[in-house]
Amino acid sequence: MKVAVFSSKKYDMEYFRKANVKYSHDLVFFESRLNSRTASLAAGFPAVCAFVNDELDAGTLDVLASHGTKLIALRCAGFNNVDLTAAEKLGLTVMRVPEYSPHAVAEHAVALILVLNRKIHRAYNRSREGNFALDGLMGFDLYKKTVGIIGTGRIGTITAGILKGFGCEILAYDVRQNPACIEIGAKYTYLTDLFKKSDIISLHAPLTPETYHLINEETISLMKDNVMIINTSRGKLIDTNAVIDGLKSGKIGYLGIDVYEEESDLFFENLSDRVIQDDVLARLFTLPNAIVTGHQAFFTHEALTAIAETTLFNICQFEGKCKCDNEVCAARFLIKKPQSV
Ligand code: NAD
C-alpha cells in the first residue's frame, strides 16, 4: 500500500525500511509535521502514518479524506492528537501501536527519578570542572519511600514493578484496577489519598478530558512538601505554570518531565542555534531541580523495531480487510467512572 509517512526522521526511515523488507509497502517519507496545511502532501496516498505531535484534527482529516486517504496508521500508543469522532464521520480507519516497549518508557521514568534524586545531572557537570565537592548533591534512599502511580496500564505497572524492586511502597490510582499491578504489591487508593501520601508521583495515564491538568494548583496543595513529580505520559496532564509556582515555593522538590504541554513546536528538532521563545519552558531550564527530556522515553532499539513492525502489520491488516485489535474508535475509548477502592 502507498503510505505517506509524516514527521519522518532519519531513525524512522532506517527502522521502517528495515521492517518493510517483509511487507513491501510503498513508503514515502515526509519530514513535515502533519496538519491542515501539509495534509495535501498525502494526496493519492490511501494510508498516512503519523506520530505524536502531528495534528489530526477535523480540518486535517477533512483534507486527507478529500484526497483519498482511508487509513491513519499512528506509529505511537497515544491517540489524543486525533479527532476520532471526525475520523469516524469521514470513514477514516485509525490504527495505533498500543504496545511497543512499555519497558522503554518505564525505565526512562525511573531514570528521571534516579537522576533527580542523586543529582547526577549536576554531578556530571561538576566533576568535569574538577569540582568534587558534595555540597548540594545530597539525595535520599528510595527504599521504603511511597511512590504514587497514576495510570496502571502497561507502562505504569512496569514502573511500579521496577520501583518495588527498590523497596518502595506503591500506591496506585486508575479508573480500572489492574490485577497485574495488585500482584506486584501496589495498593489502589483514591486520587486525593495518593496525592497526600506519595513522596514521588509518576504519571502514566493517557491525555483525556478527565486527565487534562490533573496536576494543578489545587492538587499540588494536597501533596507532601518536597514531592517529586515525574511525567512521561503527555504534557497536558500537568499545568506547567502551577508546577513552576510549586517549584519556586519549594512545595515541589523535583520535577522530571519527558513531555511538555507546548512541546509540539519544539520537541524532536535541533533548536540549539535559536532563542527558545517559550518562556515557561525557559523558566524550567533555570531550575536545578527540574529535568526536561524531549519525548525520548520511547526511544530504544527495541521500541523502534516494534513500532515499525506493528505499524506495517496494521497497514497489511487494513489492506486485507482483516479485523485488527489495534484499531481505535471513539466508542471503545469512552472513559468509565473510577472504581471505588
Ligand atoms: P495503557 O493504555 O496500557 O495504560 C493507561 C492506563 O491509564 C489504563 O490503565 C487506563 O485505565 C488509565 N486511565 C485512563 N484514564 C484515566 C484517568 N482518568 N485516571 C487514571 N487512570 C486513567 O497505556 P500505556 O501503554 O501504559 O501508556 C500510558 C501513556 O504513556 C500513553 O497514554 C501515552 O500518553 C504515554 N506514552 C509516552 C511515551 C513517551 O515516549 N514519553 C511513549 C509511550 C506512551
mmCIF file of C-alpha atoms and ligand atoms in Angstrom:
data_model
loop_
_atom_site.group_PDB
_atom_site.id
_atom_site.type_symbol
_atom_site.label_atom_id
_atom_site.label_comp_id
_atom_site.label_asym_id
_atom_site.label_seq_id
_atom_site.Cartn_x
_atom_site.Cartn_y
_atom_site.Cartn_z
ATOM 1 C CA MET A 1 0.000 0.000 0.000
ATOM 2 C CA LYS A 2 1.165 3.564 -0.696
ATOM 3 C CA VAL A 3 1.932 5.189 2.659
ATOM 4 C CA ALA A 4 2.789 8.843 3.377
ATOM 5 C CA VAL A 5 4.977 8.854 6.495
ATOM 6 C CA PHE A 6 4.855 12.280 8.187
ATOM 7 C CA SER A 7 7.264 13.798 10.749
ATOM 8 C CA SER A 8 9.936 11.426 9.450
ATOM 9 C CA LYS A 9 13.379 11.451 10.989
ATOM 10 C CA LYS A 10 16.469 9.521 9.868
ATOM 11 C CA TYR A 11 15.838 6.888 12.525
ATOM 12 C CA ASP A 12 12.209 6.408 11.398
ATOM 13 C CA MET A 13 13.359 5.853 7.799
ATOM 14 C CA GLU A 14 16.013 3.373 8.936
ATOM 15 C CA TYR A 15 13.707 1.242 11.082
ATOM 16 C CA PHE A 16 10.720 1.401 8.703
ATOM 17 C CA ARG A 17 12.818 0.491 5.651
ATOM 18 C CA LYS A 18 14.303 -2.470 7.523
ATOM 19 C CA ALA A 19 10.900 -3.768 8.690
ATOM 20 C CA ASN A 20 9.342 -3.102 5.257
ATOM 21 C CA VAL A 21 11.531 -5.735 3.570
ATOM 22 C CA LYS A 22 8.909 -8.223 4.824
ATOM 23 C CA TYR A 23 5.842 -6.107 3.872
ATOM 24 C CA SER A 24 6.836 -4.276 0.660
ATOM 25 C CA HIS A 25 4.613 -1.228 1.195
ATOM 26 C CA ASP A 26 5.384 1.827 -0.914
ATOM 27 C CA LEU A 27 6.699 4.169 1.800
ATOM 28 C CA VAL A 28 7.233 7.851 1.044
ATOM 29 C CA PHE A 29 8.811 9.839 3.870
ATOM 30 C CA PHE A 30 7.915 13.479 4.547
ATOM 31 C CA GLU A 31 9.855 15.497 7.114
ATOM 32 C CA SER A 32 6.921 17.888 7.578
ATOM 33 C CA ARG A 33 4.604 17.568 10.524
ATOM 34 C CA LEU A 34 1.092 16.664 9.515
ATOM 35 C CA ASN A 35 -1.502 19.405 9.940
ATOM 36 C CA SER A 36 -4.228 21.006 7.824
ATOM 37 C CA ARG A 37 -1.608 22.960 5.827
ATOM 38 C CA THR A 38 0.577 19.954 4.962
ATOM 39 C CA ALA A 39 -2.172 17.316 4.617
ATOM 40 C CA SER A 40 -2.423 17.813 0.839
ATOM 41 C CA LEU A 41 1.076 16.272 0.523
ATOM 42 C CA ALA A 42 -0.747 12.980 1.113
ATOM 43 C CA ALA A 43 -2.952 13.384 -1.988
ATOM 44 C CA GLY A 44 -3.290 9.971 -3.611
ATOM 45 C CA PHE A 45 -1.954 8.066 -0.585
ATOM 46 C CA PRO A 46 -4.553 5.613 0.789
ATOM 47 C CA ALA A 47 -2.578 5.403 4.062
ATOM 48 C CA VAL A 48 -0.986 8.087 6.204
ATOM 49 C CA CYS A 49 1.464 7.294 9.007
ATOM 50 C CA ALA A 50 1.557 9.893 11.799
ATOM 51 C CA PHE A 51 3.352 10.480 15.106
ATOM 52 C CA VAL A 52 2.623 12.089 18.483
ATOM 53 C CA ASN A 53 2.817 15.778 17.553
ATOM 54 C CA ASP A 54 1.021 15.545 14.201
ATOM 55 C CA GLU A 55 -2.281 17.412 14.332
ATOM 56 C CA LEU A 56 -5.055 15.112 13.217
ATOM 57 C CA ASP A 57 -7.907 17.500 13.964
ATOM 58 C CA ALA A 58 -11.131 17.696 11.949
ATOM 59 C CA GLY A 59 -9.549 20.131 9.450
ATOM 60 C CA THR A 60 -6.564 17.871 8.686
ATOM 61 C CA LEU A 61 -8.730 14.750 8.485
ATOM 62 C CA ASP A 62 -11.076 16.521 6.110
ATOM 63 C CA VAL A 63 -8.226 17.360 3.714
ATOM 64 C CA LEU A 64 -6.839 13.805 3.944
ATOM 65 C CA ALA A 65 -10.235 12.195 3.276
ATOM 66 C CA SER A 66 -10.973 14.537 0.370
ATOM 67 C CA HIS A 67 -7.667 13.466 -1.258
ATOM 68 C CA GLY A 68 -8.441 9.762 -0.962
ATOM 69 C CA THR A 69 -6.840 8.700 2.327
ATOM 70 C CA LYS A 70 -8.643 5.815 4.027
ATOM 71 C CA LEU A 71 -6.256 4.818 6.844
ATOM 72 C CA ILE A 72 -4.463 6.736 9.591
ATOM 73 C CA ALA A 73 -1.725 4.451 10.873
ATOM 74 C CA LEU A 74 -0.377 6.021 14.063
ATOM 75 C CA ARG A 75 3.125 4.927 14.953
ATOM 76 C CA CYS A 76 2.537 5.609 18.650
ATOM 77 C CA ALA A 77 0.319 4.400 21.503
ATOM 78 C CA GLY A 78 -1.410 7.680 22.447
ATOM 79 C CA PHE A 79 -4.145 8.962 20.118
ATOM 80 C CA ASN A 80 -5.105 12.210 21.908
ATOM 81 C CA ASN A 81 -3.995 14.138 18.783
ATOM 82 C CA VAL A 82 -6.699 12.505 16.629
ATOM 83 C CA ASP A 83 -10.295 13.709 16.435
ATOM 84 C CA LEU A 84 -11.783 10.211 16.480
ATOM 85 C CA THR A 85 -15.350 11.429 16.026
ATOM 86 C CA ALA A 86 -14.391 13.364 12.890
ATOM 87 C CA ALA A 87 -12.420 10.357 11.602
ATOM 88 C CA GLU A 88 -15.463 8.138 12.042
ATOM 89 C CA LYS A 89 -17.715 10.619 10.234
ATOM 90 C CA LEU A 90 -15.257 10.813 7.309
ATOM 91 C CA GLY A 91 -14.987 6.998 7.123
ATOM 92 C CA LEU A 92 -11.295 7.012 8.085
ATOM 93 C CA THR A 93 -9.921 3.989 9.938
ATOM 94 C CA VAL A 94 -7.455 4.843 12.723
ATOM 95 C CA MET A 95 -4.908 2.303 13.955
ATOM 96 C CA ARG A 96 -2.173 2.623 16.547
ATOM 97 C CA VAL A 97 0.666 0.696 18.149
ATOM 98 C CA PRO A 98 -0.755 0.062 21.614
ATOM 99 C CA GLU A 99 2.375 -1.583 22.947
ATOM 100 C CA TYR A 100 5.881 -1.386 21.565
ATOM 101 C CA SER A 101 8.106 -1.321 24.594
ATOM 102 C CA PRO A 102 6.440 -0.302 27.831
ATOM 103 C CA HIS A 103 9.796 -1.149 29.423
ATOM 104 C CA ALA A 104 11.485 1.663 27.464
ATOM 105 C CA VAL A 105 9.145 4.308 28.917
ATOM 106 C CA ALA A 106 9.037 2.834 32.431
ATOM 107 C CA GLU A 107 12.839 2.644 32.565
ATOM 108 C CA HIS A 108 13.079 6.299 31.454
ATOM 109 C CA ALA A 109 10.655 7.334 34.196
ATOM 110 C CA VAL A 110 12.863 5.555 36.745
ATOM 111 C CA ALA A 111 15.971 7.146 35.181
ATOM 112 C CA LEU A 112 14.431 10.590 35.768
ATOM 113 C CA ILE A 113 13.714 9.664 39.405
ATOM 114 C CA LEU A 114 17.299 8.495 39.982
ATOM 115 C CA VAL A 115 18.945 11.446 38.205
ATOM 116 C CA LEU A 116 16.829 13.989 40.090
ATOM 117 C CA ASN A 117 17.238 12.307 43.451
ATOM 118 C CA ARG A 118 21.003 11.732 43.254
ATOM 119 C CA LYS A 119 21.586 14.925 41.233
ATOM 120 C CA ILE A 120 23.566 13.116 38.575
ATOM 121 C CA HIS A 121 22.975 15.994 36.100
ATOM 122 C CA ARG A 122 24.739 18.379 38.457
ATOM 123 C CA ALA A 123 27.460 15.921 39.475
ATOM 124 C CA TYR A 124 28.245 15.241 35.789
ATOM 125 C CA ASN A 125 28.923 18.920 35.121
ATOM 126 C CA ARG A 126 30.779 19.476 38.374
ATOM 127 C CA SER A 127 33.224 16.610 38.079
ATOM 128 C CA ARG A 128 34.141 17.649 34.513
ATOM 129 C CA GLU A 129 35.146 21.017 36.002
ATOM 130 C CA GLY A 130 37.265 19.313 38.653
ATOM 131 C CA ASN A 131 34.722 20.192 41.321
ATOM 132 C CA PHE A 132 34.324 17.151 43.537
ATOM 133 C CA ALA A 133 32.587 18.921 46.435
ATOM 134 C CA LEU A 134 29.464 17.141 47.635
ATOM 135 C CA ASP A 135 27.506 20.144 48.940
ATOM 136 C CA GLY A 136 24.139 20.317 47.257
ATOM 137 C CA LEU A 137 24.249 16.754 45.973
ATOM 138 C CA MET A 138 22.503 15.046 48.919
ATOM 139 C CA GLY A 139 19.838 12.526 47.886
ATOM 140 C CA PHE A 140 17.501 10.175 49.746
ATOM 141 C CA ASP A 141 17.120 6.389 49.897
ATOM 142 C CA LEU A 142 14.340 5.201 47.603
ATOM 143 C CA TYR A 143 13.925 2.236 49.955
ATOM 144 C CA LYS A 144 10.614 2.495 51.849
ATOM 145 C CA LYS A 145 9.562 5.713 50.073
ATOM 146 C CA THR A 146 5.983 5.869 48.811
ATOM 147 C CA VAL A 147 5.534 6.159 45.052
ATOM 148 C CA GLY A 148 2.120 7.054 43.635
ATOM 149 C CA ILE A 149 1.479 5.652 40.156
ATOM 150 C CA ILE A 150 -1.374 7.323 38.270
ATOM 151 C CA GLY A 151 -2.473 5.091 35.399
ATOM 152 C CA THR A 152 -1.619 1.445 35.935
ATOM 153 C CA GLY A 153 -1.749 0.120 32.388
ATOM 154 C CA ARG A 154 1.271 -1.368 30.672
ATOM 155 C CA ILE A 155 3.829 1.359 31.475
ATOM 156 C CA GLY A 156 2.527 2.275 34.942
ATOM 157 C CA THR A 157 2.568 -1.354 36.060
ATOM 158 C CA ILE A 158 6.131 -1.939 34.824
ATOM 159 C CA THR A 159 7.248 1.278 36.542
ATOM 160 C CA ALA A 160 5.585 0.036 39.754
ATOM 161 C CA GLY A 161 7.413 -3.303 39.430
ATOM 162 C CA ILE A 162 10.835 -1.674 38.954
ATOM 163 C CA LEU A 163 10.279 0.631 41.948
ATOM 164 C CA LYS A 164 9.027 -2.279 44.063
ATOM 165 C CA GLY A 165 12.481 -3.746 43.380
ATOM 166 C CA PHE A 166 13.997 -0.686 45.093
ATOM 167 C CA GLY A 167 11.865 -1.467 48.153
ATOM 168 C CA CYS A 168 9.337 1.338 47.563
ATOM 169 C CA GLU A 169 5.735 1.220 48.747
ATOM 170 C CA ILE A 170 3.467 1.597 45.731
ATOM 171 C CA LEU A 171 0.149 3.437 45.796
ATOM 172 C CA ALA A 172 -1.909 3.253 42.623
ATOM 173 C CA TYR A 173 -4.812 5.088 41.049
ATOM 174 C CA ASP A 174 -6.627 4.200 37.854
ATOM 175 C CA VAL A 175 -10.193 4.231 36.567
ATOM 176 C CA ARG A 176 -9.928 0.444 36.453
ATOM 177 C CA GLN A 177 -7.749 -1.724 38.648
ATOM 178 C CA ASN A 178 -5.095 -3.903 37.012
ATOM 179 C CA PRO A 179 -4.670 -7.334 38.693
ATOM 180 C CA ALA A 180 -1.016 -7.407 37.499
ATOM 181 C CA CYS A 181 -0.358 -4.248 39.499
ATOM 182 C CA ILE A 182 -2.008 -5.665 42.612
ATOM 183 C CA GLU A 183 0.124 -8.796 42.222
ATOM 184 C CA ILE A 184 3.271 -6.631 42.316
ATOM 185 C CA GLY A 185 2.102 -5.366 45.701
ATOM 186 C CA ALA A 186 0.636 -1.990 44.733
ATOM 187 C CA LYS A 187 -2.248 -0.710 46.841
ATOM 188 C CA TYR A 188 -5.051 1.051 44.949
ATOM 189 C CA THR A 189 -6.375 4.149 46.613
ATOM 190 C CA TYR A 190 -8.296 7.352 45.911
ATOM 191 C CA LEU A 191 -6.516 10.041 43.942
ATOM 192 C CA THR A 192 -6.557 12.508 46.855
ATOM 193 C CA ASP A 193 -5.065 9.879 49.174
ATOM 194 C CA LEU A 194 -2.318 9.146 46.628
ATOM 195 C CA PHE A 195 -1.546 12.868 46.373
ATOM 196 C CA LYS A 196 -1.372 13.218 50.177
ATOM 197 C CA LYS A 197 0.842 10.187 50.865
ATOM 198 C CA SER A 198 3.281 9.945 47.951
ATOM 199 C CA ASP A 199 6.917 11.046 48.093
ATOM 200 C CA ILE A 200 7.123 10.553 44.324
ATOM 201 C CA ILE A 201 4.229 10.771 41.850
ATOM 202 C CA SER A 202 4.646 9.268 38.389
ATOM 203 C CA LEU A 203 2.066 9.897 35.655
ATOM 204 C CA HIS A 204 1.153 7.097 33.241
ATOM 205 C CA ALA A 205 -2.465 7.877 32.303
ATOM 206 C CA PRO A 206 -3.401 8.954 28.772
ATOM 207 C CA LEU A 207 -4.417 12.526 27.955
ATOM 208 C CA THR A 208 -8.213 12.731 28.047
ATOM 209 C CA PRO A 209 -10.611 15.491 29.152
ATOM 210 C CA GLU A 210 -10.513 13.847 32.615
ATOM 211 C CA THR A 211 -6.699 13.889 32.916
ATOM 212 C CA TYR A 212 -6.107 17.359 31.386
ATOM 213 C CA HIS A 213 -4.209 19.412 34.026
ATOM 214 C CA LEU A 214 -4.583 16.630 36.587
ATOM 215 C CA ILE A 215 -1.594 18.233 38.284
ATOM 216 C CA ASN A 216 -2.760 21.769 39.055
ATOM 217 C CA GLU A 217 -2.619 24.339 41.852
ATOM 218 C CA GLU A 218 -5.323 22.560 43.863
ATOM 219 C CA THR A 219 -3.909 19.022 43.559
ATOM 220 C CA ILE A 220 -0.366 20.291 44.237
ATOM 221 C CA SER A 221 -1.624 21.825 47.503
ATOM 222 C CA LEU A 222 -2.653 18.317 48.656
ATOM 223 C CA MET A 223 0.822 16.882 48.083
ATOM 224 C CA LYS A 224 3.628 16.318 50.585
ATOM 225 C CA ASP A 225 6.205 19.076 50.829
ATOM 226 C CA ASN A 226 9.234 18.347 48.643
ATOM 227 C CA VAL A 227 7.295 15.893 46.469
ATOM 228 C CA MET A 228 8.871 14.622 43.231
ATOM 229 C CA ILE A 229 6.668 14.693 40.120
ATOM 230 C CA ILE A 230 7.542 12.631 37.043
ATOM 231 C CA ASN A 231 5.669 12.844 33.742
ATOM 232 C CA THR A 232 6.458 10.525 30.833
ATOM 233 C CA SER A 233 2.831 10.407 29.670
ATOM 234 C CA ARG A 234 1.543 13.536 27.924
ATOM 235 C CA GLY A 235 2.463 17.145 28.667
ATOM 236 C CA LYS A 236 -1.053 18.412 29.140
ATOM 237 C CA LEU A 237 -1.537 16.255 32.256
ATOM 238 C CA ILE A 238 0.427 18.998 34.030
ATOM 239 C CA ASP A 239 -0.428 22.681 34.396
ATOM 240 C CA THR A 240 3.195 23.774 33.927
ATOM 241 C CA ASN A 241 2.692 27.262 35.407
ATOM 242 C CA ALA A 242 1.236 25.748 38.597
ATOM 243 C CA VAL A 243 4.173 23.349 38.829
ATOM 244 C CA ILE A 244 6.672 26.203 38.357
ATOM 245 C CA ASP A 245 4.969 28.062 41.234
ATOM 246 C CA GLY A 246 5.262 24.874 43.310
ATOM 247 C CA LEU A 247 8.967 24.538 42.460
ATOM 248 C CA LYS A 248 9.608 28.203 43.282
ATOM 249 C CA SER A 249 7.884 27.955 46.660
ATOM 250 C CA GLY A 250 9.640 24.672 47.485
ATOM 251 C CA LYS A 251 6.370 22.737 47.755
ATOM 252 C CA ILE A 252 7.569 20.635 44.833
ATOM 253 C CA GLY A 253 11.108 19.384 45.403
ATOM 254 C CA TYR A 254 11.774 17.830 41.997
ATOM 255 C CA LEU A 255 10.268 17.738 38.537
ATOM 256 C CA GLY A 256 11.196 15.277 35.797
ATOM 257 C CA ILE A 257 9.314 15.597 32.509
ATOM 258 C CA ASP A 258 9.777 13.884 29.165
ATOM 259 C CA VAL A 259 6.677 15.584 27.776
ATOM 260 C CA TYR A 260 5.629 19.213 27.874
ATOM 261 C CA GLU A 261 2.241 20.770 27.213
ATOM 262 C CA GLU A 262 3.552 23.028 24.454
ATOM 263 C CA GLU A 263 6.086 20.580 23.055
ATOM 264 C CA SER A 264 4.672 20.259 19.541
ATOM 265 C CA ASP A 265 6.639 23.195 18.041
ATOM 266 C CA LEU A 266 9.831 22.316 19.903
ATOM 267 C CA PHE A 267 10.477 18.664 20.519
ATOM 268 C CA PHE A 268 12.186 16.319 18.044
ATOM 269 C CA GLU A 269 14.039 19.303 16.468
ATOM 270 C CA ASN A 270 17.546 20.686 16.961
ATOM 271 C CA LEU A 271 16.873 24.277 18.023
ATOM 272 C CA SER A 272 20.256 24.816 19.655
ATOM 273 C CA ASP A 273 21.127 27.803 17.432
ATOM 274 C CA ARG A 274 17.863 29.614 18.152
ATOM 275 C CA VAL A 275 16.408 31.546 21.059
ATOM 276 C CA ILE A 276 13.654 29.497 22.686
ATOM 277 C CA GLN A 277 10.564 31.722 22.629
ATOM 278 C CA ASP A 278 8.631 29.633 25.167
ATOM 279 C CA ASP A 279 9.232 31.492 28.458
ATOM 280 C CA VAL A 280 7.560 28.807 30.566
ATOM 281 C CA LEU A 281 9.888 26.107 29.294
ATOM 282 C CA ALA A 282 12.839 28.524 29.553
ATOM 283 C CA ARG A 283 11.980 29.102 33.231
ATOM 284 C CA LEU A 284 12.124 25.359 33.860
ATOM 285 C CA PHE A 285 15.681 25.284 32.475
ATOM 286 C CA THR A 286 16.776 27.747 35.180
ATOM 287 C CA LEU A 287 15.780 25.394 37.994
ATOM 288 C CA PRO A 288 18.408 22.986 39.342
ATOM 289 C CA ASN A 289 15.749 20.516 40.460
ATOM 290 C CA ALA A 290 13.890 20.230 37.150
ATOM 291 C CA ILE A 291 14.885 17.995 34.253
ATOM 292 C CA VAL A 292 13.319 18.105 30.809
ATOM 293 C CA THR A 293 13.960 15.438 28.190
ATOM 294 C CA GLY A 294 12.497 15.847 24.704
ATOM 295 C CA HIS A 295 9.978 12.997 24.452
ATOM 296 C CA GLN A 296 12.683 10.364 24.294
ATOM 297 C CA ALA A 297 11.266 7.826 26.765
ATOM 298 C CA PHE A 298 10.189 5.533 23.926
ATOM 299 C CA PHE A 299 13.489 5.866 22.088
ATOM 300 C CA THR A 300 15.141 2.446 22.319
ATOM 301 C CA HIS A 301 16.206 -0.003 19.614
ATOM 302 C CA GLU A 302 13.580 -2.484 20.796
ATOM 303 C CA ALA A 303 10.785 0.093 20.722
ATOM 304 C CA LEU A 304 11.634 1.450 17.248
ATOM 305 C CA THR A 305 11.824 -2.107 15.884
ATOM 306 C CA ALA A 306 8.411 -2.959 17.352
ATOM 307 C CA ILE A 307 6.839 0.362 16.242
ATOM 308 C CA ALA A 308 7.863 -0.187 12.603
ATOM 309 C CA GLU A 309 6.811 -3.839 12.639
ATOM 310 C CA THR A 310 3.348 -3.233 14.177
ATOM 311 C CA THR A 311 2.592 -0.144 12.047
ATOM 312 C CA LEU A 312 3.358 -2.013 8.827
ATOM 313 C CA PHE A 313 1.419 -5.057 10.069
ATOM 314 C CA ASN A 314 -1.590 -2.801 10.840
ATOM 315 C CA ILE A 315 -1.490 -1.443 7.287
ATOM 316 C CA CYS A 316 -1.495 -5.023 5.935
ATOM 317 C CA GLN A 317 -4.478 -5.924 8.106
ATOM 318 C CA PHE A 318 -6.353 -2.908 6.760
ATOM 319 C CA GLU A 319 -5.380 -3.750 3.172
ATOM 320 C CA GLY A 320 -6.554 -7.349 3.629
ATOM 321 C CA LYS A 321 -9.788 -6.104 5.291
ATOM 322 C CA CYS A 322 -8.898 -8.220 8.364
ATOM 323 C CA LYS A 323 -10.210 -7.358 11.821
ATOM 324 C CA CYS A 324 -7.442 -5.727 13.874
ATOM 325 C CA ASP A 325 -7.328 -5.166 17.634
ATOM 326 C CA ASN A 326 -5.138 -2.110 17.046
ATOM 327 C CA GLU A 327 -7.998 -0.143 15.534
ATOM 328 C CA VAL A 328 -9.016 2.892 17.592
ATOM 329 C CA CYS A 329 -12.610 4.040 17.536
ATOM 330 C CA ALA A 330 -14.320 6.720 19.620
ATOM 331 C CA ALA A 331 -16.916 4.426 21.253
ATOM 332 C CA ARG A 332 -14.313 1.917 22.500
ATOM 333 C CA PHE A 333 -12.357 4.537 24.400
ATOM 334 C CA LEU A 334 -15.088 6.284 26.338
ATOM 335 C CA ILE A 335 -13.762 6.781 29.870
ATOM 336 C CA LYS A 336 -15.521 4.841 32.578
ATOM 337 C CA LYS A 337 -16.129 6.269 36.053
ATOM 338 C CA PRO A 338 -13.411 5.360 38.596
ATOM 339 C CA GLN A 339 -13.968 2.187 40.620
ATOM 340 C CA SER A 340 -14.135 2.513 44.367
ATOM 341 C CA VAL A 341 -11.124 1.006 46.102
HETATM 342 P P1 NAD B 1 -2.266 1.856 28.798
HETATM 343 O O1 NAD B 1 -3.476 2.078 27.968
HETATM 344 O O2 NAD B 1 -1.723 0.468 28.897
HETATM 345 O O3 NAD B 1 -2.496 2.404 30.277
HETATM 346 C C1 NAD B 1 -3.114 3.635 30.550
HETATM 347 C C2 NAD B 1 -3.852 3.468 31.862
HETATM 348 O O4 NAD B 1 -4.386 4.736 32.212
HETATM 349 C C3 NAD B 1 -5.026 2.475 31.766
HETATM 350 O O5 NAD B 1 -4.921 1.516 32.799
HETATM 351 C C4 NAD B 1 -6.248 3.358 31.930
HETATM 352 O O6 NAD B 1 -7.318 2.726 32.599
HETATM 353 C C5 NAD B 1 -5.666 4.502 32.764
HETATM 354 N N1 NAD B 1 -6.500 5.700 32.746
HETATM 355 C C6 NAD B 1 -7.319 6.168 31.785
HETATM 356 N N2 NAD B 1 -7.962 7.280 32.213
HETATM 357 C C7 NAD B 1 -7.532 7.519 33.468
HETATM 358 C C8 NAD B 1 -7.837 8.513 34.442
HETATM 359 N N3 NAD B 1 -8.715 9.479 34.193
HETATM 360 N N4 NAD B 1 -7.208 8.450 35.639
HETATM 361 C C9 NAD B 1 -6.318 7.454 35.905
HETATM 362 N N5 NAD B 1 -6.007 6.475 35.030
HETATM 363 C C10 NAD B 1 -6.594 6.510 33.819
HETATM 364 O O7 NAD B 1 -1.170 2.854 28.208
HETATM 365 P P2 NAD B 1 0.417 2.757 28.398
HETATM 366 O O8 NAD B 1 0.995 1.971 27.266
HETATM 367 O O9 NAD B 1 0.739 2.366 29.797
HETATM 368 O O10 NAD B 1 0.815 4.282 28.132
HETATM 369 C C11 NAD B 1 0.446 5.300 29.057
HETATM 370 C C12 NAD B 1 0.687 6.647 28.422
HETATM 371 O O11 NAD B 1 2.081 6.850 28.229
HETATM 372 C C13 NAD B 1 0.098 6.775 26.992
HETATM 373 O O12 NAD B 1 -1.238 7.195 27.025
HETATM 374 C C14 NAD B 1 0.991 7.797 26.350
HETATM 375 O O13 NAD B 1 0.386 9.067 26.511
HETATM 376 C C15 NAD B 1 2.274 7.749 27.179
HETATM 377 N N6 NAD B 1 3.446 7.327 26.400
HETATM 378 C C16 NAD B 1 4.536 8.138 26.401
HETATM 379 C C17 NAD B 1 5.680 7.762 25.716
HETATM 380 C C18 NAD B 1 6.930 8.605 25.734
HETATM 381 O O14 NAD B 1 7.834 8.384 24.927
HETATM 382 N N7 NAD B 1 7.059 9.568 26.643
HETATM 383 C C19 NAD B 1 5.692 6.560 24.999
HETATM 384 C C20 NAD B 1 4.558 5.758 25.040
HETATM 385 C C21 NAD B 1 3.428 6.144 25.738
#
